[in-house]
mmCIF file of C-alpha atoms in Angstrom:
data_model
loop_
_atom_site.group_PDB
_atom_site.id
_atom_site.type_symbol
_atom_site.label_atom_id
_atom_site.label_comp_id
_atom_site.label_asym_id
_atom_site.label_seq_id
_atom_site.Cartn_x
_atom_site.Cartn_y
_atom_site.Cartn_z
ATOM 1 C CA MET A 22 79.116 13.333 -14.823
ATOM 2 C CA ASN A 23 81.566 11.665 -12.409
ATOM 3 C CA SER A 24 80.586 10.784 -8.888
ATOM 4 C CA ASP A 25 82.258 8.537 -6.243
ATOM 5 C CA GLY A 26 80.394 5.690 -4.644
ATOM 6 C CA TRP A 27 77.206 3.890 -5.442
ATOM 7 C CA TYR A 28 73.989 5.628 -6.479
ATOM 8 C CA PHE A 29 70.865 5.348 -8.647
ATOM 9 C CA ILE A 30 68.973 7.829 -10.716
ATOM 10 C CA ALA A 31 65.298 7.294 -11.636
ATOM 11 C CA LEU A 32 63.750 9.112 -14.567
ATOM 12 C CA PRO A 33 60.189 9.815 -15.766
ATOM 13 C CA ASP A 34 59.009 8.509 -19.144
ATOM 14 C CA CYS A 35 59.542 11.583 -21.290
ATOM 15 C CA ALA A 36 62.035 12.946 -23.859
ATOM 16 C CA GLY A 37 63.605 15.161 -21.182
ATOM 17 C CA GLY A 38 64.501 12.063 -19.220
ATOM 18 C CA GLU A 39 66.434 10.736 -22.177
ATOM 19 C CA ARG A 40 68.440 13.994 -22.249
ATOM 20 C CA VAL A 41 69.250 13.725 -18.540
ATOM 21 C CA ALA A 42 70.285 10.041 -19.013
ATOM 22 C CA ARG A 43 72.800 11.151 -21.766
ATOM 23 C CA ARG A 44 74.341 13.621 -19.255
ATOM 24 C CA VAL A 45 74.999 10.795 -16.829
ATOM 25 C CA GLY A 46 77.110 9.084 -19.534
ATOM 26 C CA ALA A 47 79.173 6.023 -18.719
ATOM 27 C CA ASP A 48 79.327 6.839 -15.043
ATOM 28 C CA ALA A 49 76.357 4.453 -14.469
ATOM 29 C CA GLN A 50 74.670 1.491 -16.179
ATOM 30 C CA LEU A 51 71.227 1.515 -17.633
ATOM 31 C CA ILE A 52 69.401 -0.987 -15.484
ATOM 32 C CA CYS A 53 65.782 -0.763 -16.496
ATOM 33 C CA ARG A 54 63.688 0.885 -19.256
ATOM 34 C CA HIS A 55 60.085 2.149 -19.205
ATOM 35 C CA ALA A 56 57.563 0.147 -21.265
ATOM 36 C CA SER A 57 58.043 2.850 -23.947
ATOM 37 C CA GLY A 58 61.774 2.024 -24.228
ATOM 38 C CA ARG A 59 62.913 5.220 -22.519
ATOM 39 C CA PRO A 60 65.431 4.989 -19.673
ATOM 40 C CA LEU A 61 63.807 4.444 -16.241
ATOM 41 C CA LEU A 62 66.771 3.523 -13.885
ATOM 42 C CA LEU A 63 70.514 4.106 -14.069
ATOM 43 C CA ALA A 64 72.775 2.879 -11.286
ATOM 44 C CA ARG A 65 76.344 2.533 -10.233
ATOM 45 C CA GLY A 66 77.057 -0.357 -7.896
ATOM 46 C CA PRO A 67 77.289 -4.120 -7.716
ATOM 47 C CA ALA A 68 74.759 -6.121 -9.840
ATOM 48 C CA ARG A 69 73.977 -8.366 -6.794
ATOM 49 C CA GLN A 70 72.351 -5.326 -5.168
ATOM 50 C CA ARG A 71 69.708 -4.897 -7.816
ATOM 51 C CA VAL A 72 66.638 -7.039 -8.752
ATOM 52 C CA VAL A 73 64.464 -5.950 -11.636
ATOM 53 C CA ALA A 74 61.158 -7.352 -12.831
ATOM 54 C CA GLU A 75 58.577 -6.477 -15.478
ATOM 55 C CA ALA A 76 54.940 -7.327 -15.973
ATOM 56 C CA GLY A 77 52.979 -5.576 -18.792
ATOM 57 C CA ALA A 78 53.470 -1.739 -18.421
ATOM 58 C CA VAL A 79 54.787 -2.102 -14.806
ATOM 59 C CA ARG A 80 58.499 -2.003 -14.009
ATOM 60 C CA VAL A 81 59.910 -2.509 -10.541
ATOM 61 C CA ALA A 82 63.465 -2.526 -9.171
ATOM 62 C CA VAL A 83 64.724 -3.343 -5.729
ATOM 63 C CA VAL A 84 68.077 -1.569 -5.062
ATOM 64 C CA GLY A 85 70.134 -2.656 -2.058
ATOM 65 C CA GLY A 86 70.444 -5.725 -0.010
ATOM 66 C CA SER A 87 67.125 -7.650 0.074
ATOM 67 C CA SER A 88 65.371 -10.967 -0.168
ATOM 68 C CA ALA A 89 63.741 -10.012 -3.454
ATOM 69 C CA THR A 90 63.979 -12.315 -6.423
ATOM 70 C CA GLU A 91 62.966 -11.584 -10.034
ATOM 71 C CA GLU A 92 60.355 -14.387 -10.039
ATOM 72 C CA GLY A 93 58.870 -13.219 -6.749
ATOM 73 C CA LEU A 94 58.597 -9.547 -7.919
ATOM 74 C CA ARG A 95 57.014 -10.632 -11.235
ATOM 75 C CA GLY A 96 54.424 -12.670 -9.407
ATOM 76 C CA GLN A 97 53.410 -9.751 -7.281
ATOM 77 C CA LEU A 98 53.244 -7.390 -10.298
ATOM 78 C CA GLY A 99 50.994 -9.842 -12.117
ATOM 79 C CA ARG A 100 48.242 -9.205 -9.573
ATOM 80 C CA PRO A 101 45.758 -6.311 -10.045
ATOM 81 C CA GLY A 102 46.795 -2.990 -8.548
ATOM 82 C CA GLY A 103 50.131 -2.238 -10.281
ATOM 83 C CA VAL A 104 52.414 0.109 -8.349
ATOM 84 C CA ARG A 105 49.820 0.411 -5.538
ATOM 85 C CA LEU A 106 50.828 -3.023 -4.463
ATOM 86 C CA LEU A 107 54.335 -1.806 -3.575
ATOM 87 C CA ASP A 108 53.573 -0.647 -0.064
ATOM 88 C CA GLY A 109 52.766 -4.234 0.850
ATOM 89 C CA LEU A 110 55.558 -5.582 -1.240
ATOM 90 C CA GLY A 111 58.201 -3.540 0.548
ATOM 91 C CA HIS A 112 56.852 -4.669 3.835
ATOM 92 C CA SER A 113 57.097 -8.338 2.800
ATOM 93 C CA LEU A 114 60.766 -8.102 1.824
ATOM 94 C CA ALA A 115 63.704 -8.465 4.251
ATOM 95 C CA GLY A 116 66.721 -6.117 3.984
ATOM 96 C CA SER A 117 67.719 -2.589 3.498
ATOM 97 C CA PHE A 118 66.741 -1.244 0.027
ATOM 98 C CA HIS A 119 64.935 1.222 -2.265
ATOM 99 C CA LEU A 120 61.921 0.408 -4.319
ATOM 100 C CA VAL A 121 61.740 2.060 -7.764
ATOM 101 C CA ALA A 122 58.697 1.400 -9.946
ATOM 102 C CA ALA A 123 56.888 2.750 -12.950
ATOM 103 C CA GLU A 124 53.444 2.102 -14.317
ATOM 104 C CA GLY A 125 52.929 3.709 -17.660
ATOM 105 C CA GLU A 126 54.155 7.328 -17.197
ATOM 106 C CA ARG A 127 53.872 7.288 -13.346
ATOM 107 C CA LEU A 128 56.927 6.950 -11.280
ATOM 108 C CA ARG A 129 57.220 5.878 -7.573
ATOM 109 C CA VAL A 130 60.372 5.758 -5.452
ATOM 110 C CA GLN A 131 60.454 4.630 -1.768
ATOM 111 C CA GLY A 132 63.324 4.456 0.727
ATOM 112 C CA SER A 133 63.470 3.044 4.249
ATOM 113 C CA ALA A 134 61.532 4.066 7.274
ATOM 114 C CA SER A 135 64.717 4.339 9.302
ATOM 115 C CA GLY A 136 66.065 7.094 7.059
ATOM 116 C CA LEU A 137 69.149 4.863 6.120
ATOM 117 C CA ARG A 138 67.865 4.614 2.554
ATOM 118 C CA ARG A 139 66.956 8.309 1.585
ATOM 119 C CA VAL A 140 65.123 9.623 -1.498
ATOM 120 C CA PHE A 141 65.855 13.008 -3.040
ATOM 121 C CA HIS A 142 64.424 14.834 -6.111
ATOM 122 C CA ALA A 143 65.053 17.954 -8.246
ATOM 123 C CA VAL A 144 64.054 19.437 -11.474
ATOM 124 C CA ILE A 145 66.839 19.144 -13.970
ATOM 125 C CA ASP A 146 66.367 20.401 -17.542
ATOM 126 C CA GLY A 147 62.730 20.649 -16.890
ATOM 127 C CA VAL A 148 62.384 17.086 -15.710
ATOM 128 C CA ARG A 149 61.694 15.771 -12.205
ATOM 129 C CA VAL A 150 64.679 13.476 -11.452
ATOM 130 C CA VAL A 151 64.914 11.184 -8.391
ATOM 131 C CA SER A 152 68.006 9.740 -6.750
ATOM 132 C CA ASP A 153 69.248 8.125 -3.464
ATOM 133 C CA ARG A 154 71.962 10.856 -3.258
ATOM 134 C CA ALA A 155 71.426 14.630 -3.067
ATOM 135 C CA ASP A 156 75.003 15.229 -4.218
ATOM 136 C CA VAL A 157 74.449 13.338 -7.441
ATOM 137 C CA LEU A 158 71.403 15.428 -8.224
ATOM 138 C CA ALA A 159 73.289 18.616 -7.438
ATOM 139 C CA GLY A 160 76.148 17.602 -9.834
ATOM 140 C CA LEU A 161 73.707 16.757 -12.631
ATOM 141 C CA GLY A 162 71.824 20.034 -12.178
ATOM 142 C CA GLY A 163 74.775 22.232 -11.316
ATOM 143 C CA PHE A 164 73.130 23.314 -8.141
ATOM 144 C CA ALA A 165 75.068 25.517 -5.574
ATOM 145 C CA LEU A 166 75.445 24.623 -1.860
ATOM 146 C CA ASP A 167 72.831 26.114 0.434
ATOM 147 C CA ASP A 168 74.701 28.370 2.888
ATOM 148 C CA THR A 169 71.767 28.248 5.379
ATOM 149 C CA ALA A 170 71.733 24.442 5.331
ATOM 150 C CA LEU A 171 75.475 24.431 5.853
ATOM 151 C CA ALA A 172 75.222 26.749 8.773
ATOM 152 C CA ILE A 173 72.526 24.700 10.399
ATOM 153 C CA ARG A 174 74.889 21.650 10.353
ATOM 154 C CA LEU A 175 77.293 23.483 12.667
ATOM 155 C CA LEU A 176 74.708 23.107 15.378
ATOM 156 C CA ARG A 177 75.522 20.254 17.813
ATOM 157 C CA VAL A 178 72.004 18.968 17.636
ATOM 158 C CA LEU A 179 69.729 19.482 14.742
ATOM 159 C CA PRO A 180 65.995 19.773 15.441
ATOM 160 C CA HIS A 181 63.473 17.914 13.214
ATOM 161 C CA PRO A 182 63.041 18.355 10.264
ATOM 162 C CA LEU A 183 66.322 20.404 9.732
ATOM 163 C CA ALA A 184 68.392 17.289 9.867
ATOM 164 C CA GLU A 185 66.776 16.043 6.675
ATOM 165 C CA LYS A 186 67.263 19.277 4.662
ATOM 166 C CA PRO A 187 69.700 18.658 1.701
ATOM 167 C CA MET A 188 72.865 20.808 1.524
ATOM 168 C CA TRP A 189 72.209 21.936 -2.104
ATOM 169 C CA ARG A 190 69.709 24.453 -3.389
ATOM 170 C CA GLU A 191 66.908 23.085 -5.591
ATOM 171 C CA VAL A 192 67.258 19.520 -4.126
ATOM 172 C CA GLU A 193 64.350 18.254 -1.993
ATOM 173 C CA ALA A 194 64.247 15.299 0.325
ATOM 174 C CA VAL A 195 61.346 12.769 0.905
ATOM 175 C CA PRO A 196 60.494 12.116 4.576
ATOM 176 C CA PRO A 197 61.686 8.647 5.745
ATOM 177 C CA GLY A 198 58.931 6.011 5.547
ATOM 178 C CA SER A 199 57.186 7.798 2.630
ATOM 179 C CA ALA A 200 57.125 7.243 -1.134
ATOM 180 C CA LEU A 201 57.622 9.902 -3.767
ATOM 181 C CA LEU A 202 54.959 9.807 -6.473
ATOM 182 C CA VAL A 203 55.571 11.574 -9.788
ATOM 183 C CA PRO A 204 52.488 11.516 -12.125
ATOM 184 C CA GLY A 205 52.763 11.234 -15.896
ATOM 185 C CA LEU A 206 52.572 14.940 -16.714
ATOM 186 C CA PRO A 207 54.520 17.055 -19.263
ATOM 187 C CA GLY A 208 57.461 19.078 -17.799
ATOM 188 C CA PRO A 209 58.671 18.708 -14.233
ATOM 189 C CA GLY A 210 55.278 17.350 -13.115
ATOM 190 C CA ALA A 211 53.545 17.675 -9.747
ATOM 191 C CA VAL A 212 54.856 15.444 -6.996
ATOM 192 C CA ARG A 213 53.184 13.869 -4.012
ATOM 193 C CA VAL A 214 54.785 12.360 -0.916
ATOM 194 C CA SER A 215 52.716 9.530 0.265
ATOM 195 C CA ALA A 216 52.784 7.784 3.682
ATOM 196 C CA SER A 217 53.660 4.216 3.060
ATOM 197 C CA VAL A 218 54.136 0.942 4.891
ATOM 198 C CA PRO A 219 57.658 1.000 6.276
ATOM 199 C CA VAL A 220 60.368 -0.866 4.382
ATOM 200 C CA PRO A 221 61.866 -3.015 7.145
ATOM 201 C CA VAL A 222 65.469 -2.702 8.063
ATOM 202 C CA PRO A 223 67.017 -5.588 10.014
#
């Protein structure tokens, strides 16, 4: 897969996730693995925009410009609560960023409350895949453009929530200020969008 610009792809801990990672190929670097060794996060962009930490079975990555440090993240993850601590963690960091975390087989991805850092997801090869770019997911999944979504964008003013609707079929968006939770289930898995403490944007 080839794509212009920066992006990341987060994968659940399953064999299907490994297959999707192979389709990405050399277009992105493997940044973080699940505790099982399977790929968790692939990204294209400058290394200075990524901070990754591990503590036991918990993995967390901050992608974007932030005040996060590896030592600081590891200290937070060492406390009881695992990924449930990330609402507060996001609130404590300065900058504009995404939070990507995994605890065992569970995956959690959060953008910014402002909507500048969006989160999208789609089922590709039977696996729930998450990214900060809808077009990247559409390219991986071979999804066609949604004619209705394109027509809506011809309107001068888009009423809520139409402005948040992705332009590709099968690609879904997470509301700004919320976190996408993908449980450790076989196949595409159920997803839950959870209200979260806003990630601050200066």
